[in-house]
Each structure stands twice: as C-alpha cells, then as structure tokens.
Short mmCIF file of N, CA and C in Angstrom, two decimals:
data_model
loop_
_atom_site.label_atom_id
_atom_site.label_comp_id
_atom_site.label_asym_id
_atom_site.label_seq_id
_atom_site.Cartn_x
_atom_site.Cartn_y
_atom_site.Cartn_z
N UNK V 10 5.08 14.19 -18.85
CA UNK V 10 5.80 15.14 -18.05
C UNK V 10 4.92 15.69 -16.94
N UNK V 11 3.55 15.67 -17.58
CA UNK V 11 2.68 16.26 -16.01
C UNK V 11 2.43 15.31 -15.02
N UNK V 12 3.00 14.38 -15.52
CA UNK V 12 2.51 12.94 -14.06
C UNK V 12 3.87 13.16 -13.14
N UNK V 13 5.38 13.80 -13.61
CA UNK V 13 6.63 13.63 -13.02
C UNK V 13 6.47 14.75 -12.33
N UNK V 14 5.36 16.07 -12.85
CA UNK V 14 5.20 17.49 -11.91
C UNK V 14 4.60 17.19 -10.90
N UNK V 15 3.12 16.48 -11.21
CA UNK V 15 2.42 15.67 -9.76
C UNK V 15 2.99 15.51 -8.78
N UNK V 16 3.87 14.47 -9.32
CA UNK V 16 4.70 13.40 -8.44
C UNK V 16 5.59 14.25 -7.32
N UNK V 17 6.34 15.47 -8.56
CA UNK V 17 7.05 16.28 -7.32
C UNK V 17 6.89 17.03 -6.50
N UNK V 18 5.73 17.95 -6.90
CA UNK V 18 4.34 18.26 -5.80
C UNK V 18 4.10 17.79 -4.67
N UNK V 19 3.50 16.51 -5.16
CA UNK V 19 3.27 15.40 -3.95
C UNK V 19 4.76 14.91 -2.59
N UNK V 20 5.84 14.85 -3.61
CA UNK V 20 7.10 14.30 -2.75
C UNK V 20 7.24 15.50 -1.77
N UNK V 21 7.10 16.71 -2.06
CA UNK V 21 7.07 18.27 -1.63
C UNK V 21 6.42 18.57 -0.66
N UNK V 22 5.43 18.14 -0.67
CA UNK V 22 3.94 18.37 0.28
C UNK V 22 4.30 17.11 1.35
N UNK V 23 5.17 16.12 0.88
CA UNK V 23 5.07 14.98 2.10
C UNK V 23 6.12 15.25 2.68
N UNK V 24 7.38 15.78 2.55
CA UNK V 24 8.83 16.33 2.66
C UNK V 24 7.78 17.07 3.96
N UNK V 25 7.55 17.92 3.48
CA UNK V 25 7.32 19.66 4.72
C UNK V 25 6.95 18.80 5.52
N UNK V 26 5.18 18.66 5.29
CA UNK V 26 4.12 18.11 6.24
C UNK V 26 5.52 16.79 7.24
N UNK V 27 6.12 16.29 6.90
CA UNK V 27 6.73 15.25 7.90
C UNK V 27 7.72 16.01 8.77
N UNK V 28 8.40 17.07 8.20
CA UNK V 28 9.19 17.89 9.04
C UNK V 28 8.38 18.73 9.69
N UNK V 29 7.10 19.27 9.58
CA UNK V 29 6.48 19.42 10.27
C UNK V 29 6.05 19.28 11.61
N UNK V 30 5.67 17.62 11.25
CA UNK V 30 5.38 16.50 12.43
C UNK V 30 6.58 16.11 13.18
N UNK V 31 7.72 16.39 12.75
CA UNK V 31 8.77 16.10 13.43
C UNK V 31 8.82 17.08 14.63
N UNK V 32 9.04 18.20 14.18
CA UNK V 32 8.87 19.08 15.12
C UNK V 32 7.83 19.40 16.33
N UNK V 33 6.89 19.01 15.62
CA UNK V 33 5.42 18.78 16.45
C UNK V 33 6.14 17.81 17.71
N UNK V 34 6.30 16.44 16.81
CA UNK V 34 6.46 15.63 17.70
C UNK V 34 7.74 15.74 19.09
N UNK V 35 8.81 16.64 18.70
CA UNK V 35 9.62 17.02 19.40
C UNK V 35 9.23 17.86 20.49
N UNK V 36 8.30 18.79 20.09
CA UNK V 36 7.83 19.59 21.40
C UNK V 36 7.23 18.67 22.26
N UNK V 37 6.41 17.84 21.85
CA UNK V 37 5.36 17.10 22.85
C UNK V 37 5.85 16.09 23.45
N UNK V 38 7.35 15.88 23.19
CA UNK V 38 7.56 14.48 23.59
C UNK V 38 7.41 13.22 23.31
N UNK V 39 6.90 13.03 21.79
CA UNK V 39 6.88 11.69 21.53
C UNK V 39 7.45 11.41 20.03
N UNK V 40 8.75 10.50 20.53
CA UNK V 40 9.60 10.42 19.91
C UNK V 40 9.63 9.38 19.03
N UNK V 41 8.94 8.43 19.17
CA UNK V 41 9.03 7.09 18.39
C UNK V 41 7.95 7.82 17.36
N UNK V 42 7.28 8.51 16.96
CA UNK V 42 6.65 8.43 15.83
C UNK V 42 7.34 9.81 15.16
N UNK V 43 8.24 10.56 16.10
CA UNK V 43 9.33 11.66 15.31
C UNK V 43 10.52 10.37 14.80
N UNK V 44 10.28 9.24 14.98
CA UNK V 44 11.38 8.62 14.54
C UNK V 44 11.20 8.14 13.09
N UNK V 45 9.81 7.58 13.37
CA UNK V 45 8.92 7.09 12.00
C UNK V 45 8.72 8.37 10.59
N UNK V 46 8.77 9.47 11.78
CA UNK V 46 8.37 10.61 10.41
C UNK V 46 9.90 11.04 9.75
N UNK V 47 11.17 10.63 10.32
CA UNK V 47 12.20 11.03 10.17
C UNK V 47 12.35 10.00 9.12
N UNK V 48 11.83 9.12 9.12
CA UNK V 48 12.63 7.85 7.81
C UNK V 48 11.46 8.39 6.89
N UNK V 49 10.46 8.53 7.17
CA UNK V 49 9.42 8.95 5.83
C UNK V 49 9.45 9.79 4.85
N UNK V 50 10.82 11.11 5.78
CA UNK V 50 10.85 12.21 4.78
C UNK V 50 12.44 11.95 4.51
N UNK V 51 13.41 10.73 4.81
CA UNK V 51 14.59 10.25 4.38
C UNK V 51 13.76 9.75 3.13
N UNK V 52 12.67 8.64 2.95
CA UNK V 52 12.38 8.23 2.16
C UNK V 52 11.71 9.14 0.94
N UNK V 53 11.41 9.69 1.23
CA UNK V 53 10.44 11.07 -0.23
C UNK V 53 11.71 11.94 -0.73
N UNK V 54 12.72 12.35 0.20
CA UNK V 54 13.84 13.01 -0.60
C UNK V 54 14.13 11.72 -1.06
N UNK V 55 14.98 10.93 -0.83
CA UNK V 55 15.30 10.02 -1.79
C UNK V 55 14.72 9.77 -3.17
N UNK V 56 13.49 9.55 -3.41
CA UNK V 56 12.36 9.33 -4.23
C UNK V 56 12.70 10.87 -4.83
N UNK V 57 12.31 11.76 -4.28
CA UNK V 57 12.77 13.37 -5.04
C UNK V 57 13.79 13.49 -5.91
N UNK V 58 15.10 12.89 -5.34
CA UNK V 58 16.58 13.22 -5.82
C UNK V 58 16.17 12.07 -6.97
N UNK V 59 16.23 11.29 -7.11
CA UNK V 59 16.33 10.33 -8.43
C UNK V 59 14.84 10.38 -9.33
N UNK V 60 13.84 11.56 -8.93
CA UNK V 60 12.44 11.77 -9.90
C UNK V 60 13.75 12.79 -10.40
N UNK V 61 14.27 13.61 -9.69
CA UNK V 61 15.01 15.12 -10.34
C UNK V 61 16.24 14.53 -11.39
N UNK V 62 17.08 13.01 -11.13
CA UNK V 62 17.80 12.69 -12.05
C UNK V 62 17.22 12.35 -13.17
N UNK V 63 15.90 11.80 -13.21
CA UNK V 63 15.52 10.75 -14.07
C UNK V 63 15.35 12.16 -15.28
N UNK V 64 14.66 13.01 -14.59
CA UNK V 64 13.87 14.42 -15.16
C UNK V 64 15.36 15.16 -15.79
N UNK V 65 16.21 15.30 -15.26
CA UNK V 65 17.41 15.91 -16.04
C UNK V 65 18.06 15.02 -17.00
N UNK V 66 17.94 13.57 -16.93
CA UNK V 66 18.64 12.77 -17.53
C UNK V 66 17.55 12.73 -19.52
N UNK V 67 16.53 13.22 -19.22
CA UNK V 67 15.38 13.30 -20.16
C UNK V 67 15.63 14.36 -20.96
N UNK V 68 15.72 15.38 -20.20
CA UNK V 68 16.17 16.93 -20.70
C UNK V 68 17.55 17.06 -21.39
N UNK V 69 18.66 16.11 -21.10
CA UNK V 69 20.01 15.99 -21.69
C UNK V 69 19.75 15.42 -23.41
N UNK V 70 18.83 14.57 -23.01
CA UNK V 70 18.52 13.20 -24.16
C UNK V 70 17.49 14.24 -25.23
N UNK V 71 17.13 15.30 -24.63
CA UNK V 71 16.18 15.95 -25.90
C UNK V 71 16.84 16.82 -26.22
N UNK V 72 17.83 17.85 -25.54
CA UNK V 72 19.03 18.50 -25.82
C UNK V 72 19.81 17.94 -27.04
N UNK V 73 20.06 17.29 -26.94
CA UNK V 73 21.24 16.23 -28.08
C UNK V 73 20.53 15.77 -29.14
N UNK V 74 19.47 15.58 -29.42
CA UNK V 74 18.53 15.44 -30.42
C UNK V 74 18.92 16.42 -31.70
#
C-alpha cells in the first residue's frame, strides 16, 4: 500500500509541476512544448484515475471479507 501512496504523490507532483509549465509556457509564447506538457499531465491523470480505481476496488474486496 505504501508503493500505491508513492505512486500518487509522484502522479500529484507531475499533474501541478506540468500545469505549471503550461502556463509558463503560455505567457512566453512557446507553444509546442505547452502542447507536449498538455498530453503529459492528460497522461498522469489518467494513470491517477485508474491507481484511485485499482485502490478502491482493493478497499471493496477487504470490506466484504
């Protein structure tokens, strides 16, 4: 269970930090790598939402026990 807290930590910290850079990158004008940071943090929520199913789907299964 502490490797799935890591993990969501980590997905958390890469989520911001890219919306971050998005914004960064919006002020300054350069858009092709606000494009790149826009699929990076499509990609870590993704990865987030199904660490958070896998993690509730665990919690149901020890519930019912």
């Amino acid at each position: 269970m502490g490797k799935k807290i890591a993990l969501n930590i980590f997905y958390n910290l890469a989520i911001i930090l890219s919306v971050i850079g998005v914004v960064w990158c919006y002020n300054n004008h350069k858009y092709l790598p606000g494009a790149f940071l826009v699929g990076t943090a499509a990609c870590f929520l993704y990865f987030k939402v199904q660490l958070m199913k896998q993690i509730r789907k665990t919690y149901q299964e020890k519930d019912q026990k």
